[in-house]
Amino acid sequence: YMILGDASPTGMISALDAFHELTQRYPDLPSPTFLMTNLWEEWQDAVLAAADLDFILLTNVDFVWVSTGNYIEQREMLAWMVQNSPVPVFALSNQAVVYGAVASLVPSGYDQGVKAAEIAIRIAQGTSPAAIAPDLTAGNLLVMNLAAAENWNLSLIHI
């Protein structure tokens, strides 16, 4: 599989978090191919060359540009990706699921608010914002695109 995302700090953290979570839960899973890039052409080449993989895990897609310097809109990028990918795409964004990714684990708005409040309290108590490391929310919601799962002949089972 491939972990694909932009090369922003958020993209790098998301990719590493996903990698660590997958390797902890599934220690026998082969190591992924990583591509963290802000260049749309590299992104496209990686997606089109993914036919030998089982799936793509899409992390962050906020900072991707064409080599001429034009920003790629997230919806355009996601729509192209799920339309042209030779393998199923899973994501860390519910927006990607709207555009055709099979599924995503996303933090709930409530849990994000709790984390934001905790950070605000720490800053108000004198902690430097630079000293506060990124942290994961307590829980995630599974968002699925059933049409995409059916398109890839993926069976859904309840465990």
Coordinates of N, CA and C in Angstrom, one line a residue:
Y1 N 0.8 -1.2 0.0 CA 0.0 0.0 0.0 C 0.9 1.2 0.0
M2 N 0.3 2.4 -0.3 CA 1.0 3.6 -0.3 C 0.3 4.6 0.7
I3 N 1.1 5.3 1.4 CA 0.6 6.5 2.2 C 1.0 7.7 1.4
L4 N 0.0 8.4 1.0 CA 0.2 9.6 0.2 C -0.4 10.9 0.8
G5 N 0.4 11.9 0.8 CA 0.0 13.2 1.4 C 0.8 14.3 1.0
D6 N 0.4 15.5 1.3 CA 1.3 16.7 1.0 C 2.4 16.7 2.0
A7 N 3.4 17.5 1.6 CA 4.7 17.6 2.4 C 4.6 18.7 3.5
S8 N 3.4 19.1 3.9 CA 3.3 20.1 4.9 C 3.6 19.5 6.3
P9 N 3.9 20.2 7.3 CA 4.1 19.6 8.6 C 2.9 18.8 9.1
T10 N 1.7 19.3 8.8 CA 0.5 18.5 9.2 C 0.4 17.2 8.4
G11 N 0.8 17.3 7.1 CA 0.8 16.1 6.2 C 1.8 15.1 6.7
M12 N 3.0 15.5 7.1 CA 4.0 14.6 7.6 C 3.6 13.9 8.9
I13 N 3.0 14.7 9.8 CA 2.5 14.2 11.1 C 1.4 13.2 10.9
S14 N 0.4 13.5 10.0 CA -0.7 12.6 9.7 C -0.1 11.3 9.1
A15 N 0.8 11.4 8.2 CA 1.4 10.2 7.6 C 2.1 9.3 8.6
L16 N 2.9 9.9 9.5 CA 3.6 9.1 10.5 C 2.6 8.5 11.5
D17 N 1.6 9.3 11.9 CA 0.6 8.7 12.8 C -0.1 7.5 12.2
A18 N -0.5 7.6 11.0 CA -1.2 6.5 10.3 C -0.2 5.3 10.2
F19 N 1.0 5.6 9.8 CA 2.0 4.5 9.7 C 2.2 3.8 11.1
H20 N 2.4 4.5 12.1 CA 2.6 3.9 13.5 C 1.3 3.2 13.9
E21 N 0.2 3.7 13.7 CA -1.1 3.0 14.1 C -1.2 1.7 13.3
L22 N -1.0 1.8 12.0 CA -1.1 0.5 11.2 C -0.1 -0.5 11.6
T23 N 1.2 -0.1 11.9 CA 2.2 -1.1 12.2 C 2.0 -1.7 13.6
Q24 N 1.4 -0.9 14.5 CA 1.1 -1.4 15.9 C -0.1 -2.4 15.8
R25 N -1.1 -2.1 15.1 CA -2.3 -2.9 15.0 C -2.0 -4.2 14.1
Y26 N -1.2 -4.0 13.1 CA -1.0 -5.1 12.1 C 0.5 -5.2 11.9
P27 N 1.2 -5.8 12.9 CA 2.7 -5.9 12.8 C 3.2 -6.7 11.6
D28 N 2.4 -7.6 11.0 CA 2.8 -8.3 9.8 C 2.6 -7.6 8.5
L29 N 1.9 -6.5 8.6 CA 1.7 -5.7 7.3 C 3.0 -5.2 6.7
P30 N 3.1 -5.4 5.4 CA 4.4 -4.9 4.8 C 4.5 -3.4 4.9
S31 N 5.7 -3.0 4.8 CA 6.0 -1.5 4.9 C 5.4 -0.8 3.7
P32 N 4.8 0.3 3.9 CA 4.2 1.0 2.8 C 5.2 1.8 2.0
T33 N 4.8 2.2 0.8 CA 5.5 3.2 0.0 C 5.0 4.5 0.5
F34 N 5.9 5.4 0.8 CA 5.5 6.8 1.2 C 5.8 7.8 0.1
L35 N 4.8 8.7 -0.1 CA 5.1 9.8 -0.9 C 4.4 11.0 -0.3
M36 N 5.3 12.0 0.1 CA 4.8 13.2 0.7 C 5.4 14.3 -0.3
T37 N 4.5 14.9 -1.0 CA 4.9 15.9 -2.0 C 3.9 17.0 -2.1
N38 N 4.3 18.2 -2.5 CA 3.5 19.3 -2.8 C 3.3 19.5 -4.3
L39 N 3.9 18.7 -5.1 CA 3.8 18.8 -6.5 C 2.7 17.9 -7.1
W40 N 1.8 18.5 -7.8 CA 0.6 17.8 -8.4 C 1.1 16.7 -9.4
E41 N 2.1 17.1 -10.2 CA 2.6 16.1 -11.2 C 3.1 14.8 -10.5
E42 N 3.9 15.0 -9.5 CA 4.4 13.8 -8.7 C 3.3 13.0 -8.1
W43 N 2.3 13.7 -7.6 CA 1.1 13.1 -7.0 C 0.4 12.2 -8.1
Q44 N 0.1 12.8 -9.2 CA -0.5 12.1 -10.3 C 0.3 10.9 -10.7
D45 N 1.6 11.0 -10.9 CA 2.4 9.9 -11.3 C 2.3 8.8 -10.3
A46 N 2.3 9.1 -9.1 CA 2.3 8.1 -8.0 C 1.0 7.3 -8.0
V47 N -0.1 8.1 -8.2 CA -1.4 7.4 -8.2 C -1.6 6.5 -9.4
L48 N -1.1 7.0 -10.6 CA -1.2 6.2 -11.8 C -0.3 4.9 -11.8
A49 N 0.7 5.0 -11.0 CA 1.7 3.9 -10.9 C 1.4 2.9 -9.8
A50 N 0.2 3.1 -9.2 CA -0.1 2.3 -8.0 C -0.8 1.0 -8.3
A51 N -0.8 0.5 -9.5 CA -1.6 -0.7 -9.9 C -1.1 -1.9 -9.1
D52 N 0.2 -2.0 -8.7 CA 0.7 -3.2 -8.0 C 0.4 -3.1 -6.5
L53 N -0.2 -2.1 -6.0 CA -0.5 -1.9 -4.6 C -1.9 -2.4 -4.3
D54 N -2.2 -2.6 -3.0 CA -3.6 -3.0 -2.6 C -4.5 -1.8 -2.4
F55 N -3.9 -0.7 -1.9 CA -4.7 0.5 -1.7 C -3.8 1.7 -1.5
I56 N -4.4 2.8 -1.5 CA -3.8 4.1 -1.2 C -4.4 4.7 0.1
L57 N -3.6 5.1 1.0 CA -4.1 5.8 2.2 C -3.8 7.2 2.0
L58 N -4.7 8.1 1.8 CA -4.6 9.5 1.6 C -4.6 10.2 2.9
T59 N -3.5 11.0 3.2 CA -3.5 11.7 4.5 C -3.9 13.1 4.3
N60 N -3.0 14.1 4.1 CA -3.3 15.5 4.0 C -3.2 16.0 2.5
V61 N -4.2 16.8 2.1 CA -4.2 17.3 0.7 C -4.3 18.8 0.6
D62 N -3.9 19.5 1.6 CA -4.2 20.9 1.6 C -3.2 21.8 0.8
F63 N -2.0 21.3 0.6 CA -0.9 22.1 0.0 C -0.3 21.5 -1.2
V64 N -1.0 21.4 -2.3 CA -0.5 20.8 -3.5 C -0.6 21.8 -4.7
W65 N 0.4 22.0 -5.4 CA 0.5 22.9 -6.5 C 1.0 22.3 -7.8
V66 N 0.5 22.8 -8.9 CA 1.0 22.5 -10.2 C 2.4 23.1 -10.3
S67 N 3.3 22.5 -11.1 CA 4.7 23.0 -11.2 C 4.7 24.5 -11.6
T68 N 3.7 25.0 -12.3 CA 3.7 26.4 -12.6 C 3.3 27.3 -11.5
G69 N 3.0 26.8 -10.3 CA 2.7 27.5 -9.1 C 1.2 27.7 -8.8
N70 N 0.3 27.2 -9.6 CA -1.1 27.3 -9.3 C -1.5 26.2 -8.3
Y71 N -2.3 26.6 -7.3 CA -2.8 25.8 -6.3 C -3.9 24.9 -6.9
I72 N -3.9 23.6 -6.5 CA -4.9 22.6 -6.9 C -6.0 22.6 -5.8
E73 N -7.2 22.9 -6.2 CA -8.3 22.8 -5.3 C -8.5 21.4 -4.8
Q74 N -8.8 21.3 -3.5 CA -9.0 20.0 -2.9 C -10.0 19.1 -3.6
R75 N -11.2 19.7 -3.9 CA -12.2 18.9 -4.5 C -11.8 18.4 -5.9
E76 N -11.0 19.2 -6.7 CA -10.6 18.8 -8.0 C -9.6 17.7 -7.9
M77 N -8.7 17.8 -6.9 CA -7.7 16.8 -6.7 C -8.2 15.5 -6.3
L78 N -9.2 15.5 -5.3 CA -9.8 14.3 -4.8 C -10.6 13.6 -5.9
A79 N -11.4 14.4 -6.7 CA -12.2 13.9 -7.8 C -11.3 13.2 -8.8
W80 N -10.2 13.8 -9.2 CA -9.2 13.2 -10.1 C -8.7 11.9 -9.6
M81 N -8.3 12.0 -8.3 CA -7.6 10.8 -7.7 C -8.5 9.6 -7.7
V82 N -9.7 9.7 -7.2 CA -10.6 8.5 -7.1 C -11.1 8.1 -8.5
Q83 N -11.1 9.0 -9.4 CA -11.5 8.6 -10.8 C -10.4 7.9 -11.5
N84 N -9.1 8.2 -11.2 CA -8.0 7.6 -11.9 C -7.2 6.6 -11.2
S85 N -7.4 6.4 -9.9 CA -6.7 5.5 -9.2 C -7.0 4.0 -9.6
P86 N -5.9 3.2 -9.8 CA -6.1 1.8 -10.2 C -6.5 0.9 -9.0
V87 N -6.4 1.5 -7.8 CA -6.7 0.8 -6.5 C -7.6 1.6 -5.6
P88 N -8.3 1.0 -4.7 CA -9.1 1.7 -3.8 C -8.3 2.8 -3.0
V89 N -9.0 3.9 -2.7 CA -8.4 5.0 -2.0 C -9.2 5.1 -0.6
F90 N -8.4 5.1 0.5 CA -9.0 5.3 1.8 C -8.4 6.6 2.2
A91 N -8.9 7.3 3.2 CA -8.5 8.7 3.5 C -8.6 9.0 5.0
L92 N -8.0 10.1 5.4 CA -8.2 10.6 6.7 C -9.0 11.9 6.6
S93 N -10.0 11.9 5.8 CA -10.8 13.1 5.5 C -12.2 12.7 5.1
N94 N -13.2 13.2 5.7 CA -14.5 12.9 5.3 C -14.8 13.5 3.9
Q95 N -14.1 14.6 3.6 CA -14.3 15.3 2.2 C -13.9 14.3 1.1
A96 N -12.8 13.5 1.4 CA -12.3 12.6 0.4 C -13.4 11.5 0.1
V97 N -14.1 11.1 1.2 CA -15.2 10.1 1.0 C -16.3 10.7 0.2
V98 N -16.6 12.0 0.3 CA -17.6 12.6 -0.5 C -17.3 12.5 -2.0
Y99 N -16.0 12.6 -2.3 CA -15.6 12.6 -3.7 C -15.2 11.2 -4.2
G100 N -15.4 10.1 -3.4 CA -15.3 8.8 -3.9 C -14.3 7.9 -3.2
A101 N -13.6 8.3 -2.2 CA -12.8 7.4 -1.4 C -13.7 6.4 -0.7
V102 N -13.2 5.3 -0.4 CA -14.0 4.2 0.2 C -14.4 4.5 1.6
A103 N -13.5 4.9 2.4 CA -13.8 5.2 3.8 C -12.7 6.1 4.4
S104 N -13.1 6.6 5.6 CA -12.2 7.4 6.3 C -12.5 7.4 7.8
L105 N -11.4 7.5 8.6 CA -11.6 7.7 10.1 C -11.4 9.1 10.3
V106 N -12.4 9.8 10.9 CA -12.3 11.3 11.1 C -12.6 11.6 12.5
P107 N -11.9 12.5 13.1 CA -12.3 12.9 14.5 C -13.6 13.6 14.5
S108 N -14.4 13.3 15.6 CA -15.7 14.0 15.7 C -15.4 15.5 16.0
G109 N -16.4 16.3 15.6 CA -16.3 17.7 16.0 C -16.2 18.0 17.4
Y110 N -17.0 17.2 18.2 CA -17.0 17.3 19.7 C -15.6 17.0 20.2
D111 N -14.9 15.9 19.8 CA -13.6 15.6 20.3 C -12.6 16.7 19.9
Q112 N -12.7 17.2 18.7 CA -11.8 18.3 18.2 C -12.0 19.5 19.1
G113 N -13.2 19.8 19.5 CA -13.5 21.0 20.4 C -12.9 20.7 21.7
V114 N -13.0 19.5 22.2 CA -12.4 19.2 23.5 C -10.9 19.4 23.5
K115 N -10.2 19.0 22.4 CA -8.8 19.1 22.3 C -8.4 20.6 22.2
A116 N -9.2 21.4 21.4 CA -8.9 22.8 21.3 C -9.1 23.5 22.6
A117 N -10.1 23.1 23.4 CA -10.3 23.8 24.7 C -9.2 23.4 25.6
E118 N -8.7 22.2 25.6 CA -7.6 21.8 26.5 C -6.3 22.6 26.1
I119 N -6.1 22.8 24.8 CA -4.9 23.6 24.4 C -5.1 25.0 24.9
A120 N -6.3 25.6 24.7 CA -6.5 27.0 25.1 C -6.3 27.1 26.6
I121 N -6.7 26.2 27.4 CA -6.5 26.3 28.9 C -5.1 26.2 29.2
R122 N -4.3 25.3 28.6 CA -2.9 25.2 28.8 C -2.2 26.5 28.5
I123 N -2.5 27.1 27.4 CA -1.9 28.4 27.0 C -2.3 29.5 28.0
A124 N -3.6 29.5 28.4 CA -4.0 30.5 29.4 C -3.3 30.3 30.7
Q125 N -2.9 29.1 31.0 CA -2.1 28.8 32.3 C -0.6 29.1 32.1
G126 N -0.2 29.6 30.9 CA 1.2 30.0 30.8 C 2.1 29.1 29.9
T127 N 1.5 27.9 29.4 CA 2.3 27.1 28.6 C 2.5 27.7 27.2
S128 N 3.8 27.7 26.7 CA 4.0 28.3 25.4 C 3.4 27.4 24.4
P129 N 2.7 28.0 23.4 CA 2.1 27.2 22.3 C 3.2 26.3 21.6
A130 N 4.4 26.8 21.5 CA 5.4 26.0 20.8 C 5.8 24.7 21.6
A131 N 5.4 24.7 22.9 CA 5.7 23.5 23.8 C 4.6 22.5 23.7
I132 N 3.5 22.8 23.0 CA 2.4 21.8 23.0 C 2.5 21.0 21.7
A133 N 2.7 19.7 21.9 CA 2.8 18.8 20.8 C 1.5 18.4 20.2
P134 N 1.4 18.1 18.9 CA 0.2 17.7 18.4 C -0.3 16.4 19.1
D135 N -1.6 16.3 19.2 CA -2.2 15.2 19.9 C -3.4 14.7 19.2
L136 N -3.7 13.4 19.3 CA -4.9 12.8 18.7 C -6.1 13.0 19.5
T137 N -7.2 13.0 18.9 CA -8.5 13.1 19.6 C -8.8 11.7 20.2
A138 N -9.8 11.7 21.1 CA -10.1 10.5 21.9 C -10.7 9.4 21.0
G139 N -11.5 9.9 20.0 CA -12.2 8.9 19.2 C -12.3 9.3 17.7
N140 N -12.7 8.4 16.9 CA -12.9 8.7 15.5 C -14.2 8.2 15.0
L141 N -14.7 8.8 14.0 CA -15.9 8.2 13.3 C -15.5 7.6 12.0
L142 N -16.1 6.4 11.7 CA -15.9 5.8 10.5 C -16.9 6.3 9.5
V143 N -16.4 6.9 8.4 CA -17.3 7.5 7.3 C -17.0 6.6 6.1
M144 N -18.1 6.1 5.5 CA -18.0 5.2 4.4 C -18.7 5.7 3.2
N145 N -18.2 5.4 2.0 CA -18.9 5.6 0.8 C -19.3 4.2 0.2
L146 N -20.5 3.8 0.4 CA -20.9 2.5 0.1 C -20.8 2.2 -1.4
A147 N -21.1 3.3 -2.2 CA -21.0 3.1 -3.7 C -19.5 2.8 -4.1
A148 N -18.6 3.5 -3.5 CA -17.2 3.3 -3.8 C -16.8 1.9 -3.3
A149 N -17.2 1.4 -2.2 CA -16.9 0.0 -1.7 C -17.5 -1.0 -2.7
E150 N -18.7 -0.7 -3.2 CA -19.3 -1.6 -4.2 C -18.5 -1.6 -5.5
N151 N -18.1 -0.4 -5.9 CA -17.3 -0.3 -7.1 C -16.1 -1.1 -7.1
W152 N -15.4 -1.2 -5.9 CA -14.2 -2.0 -5.8 C -14.5 -3.5 -5.3
N153 N -15.7 -3.8 -5.3 CA -16.1 -5.2 -4.9 C -15.6 -5.5 -3.5
L154 N -15.7 -4.5 -2.6 CA -15.3 -4.7 -1.2 C -16.5 -5.1 -0.4
S155 N -16.3 -6.2 0.4 CA -17.4 -6.6 1.2 C -17.3 -6.0 2.6
L156 N -18.4 -5.6 3.1 CA -18.5 -5.0 4.4 C -18.9 -6.0 5.4
I157 N -18.1 -6.1 6.5 CA -18.5 -7.1 7.6 C -18.5 -6.3 8.9
H158 N -19.4 -6.7 9.7 CA -19.5 -6.1 11.1 C -18.8 -7.0 12.0
I159 N -17.8 -6.4 12.8 CA -17.0 -7.3 13.7 C -17.5 -7.0 15.1

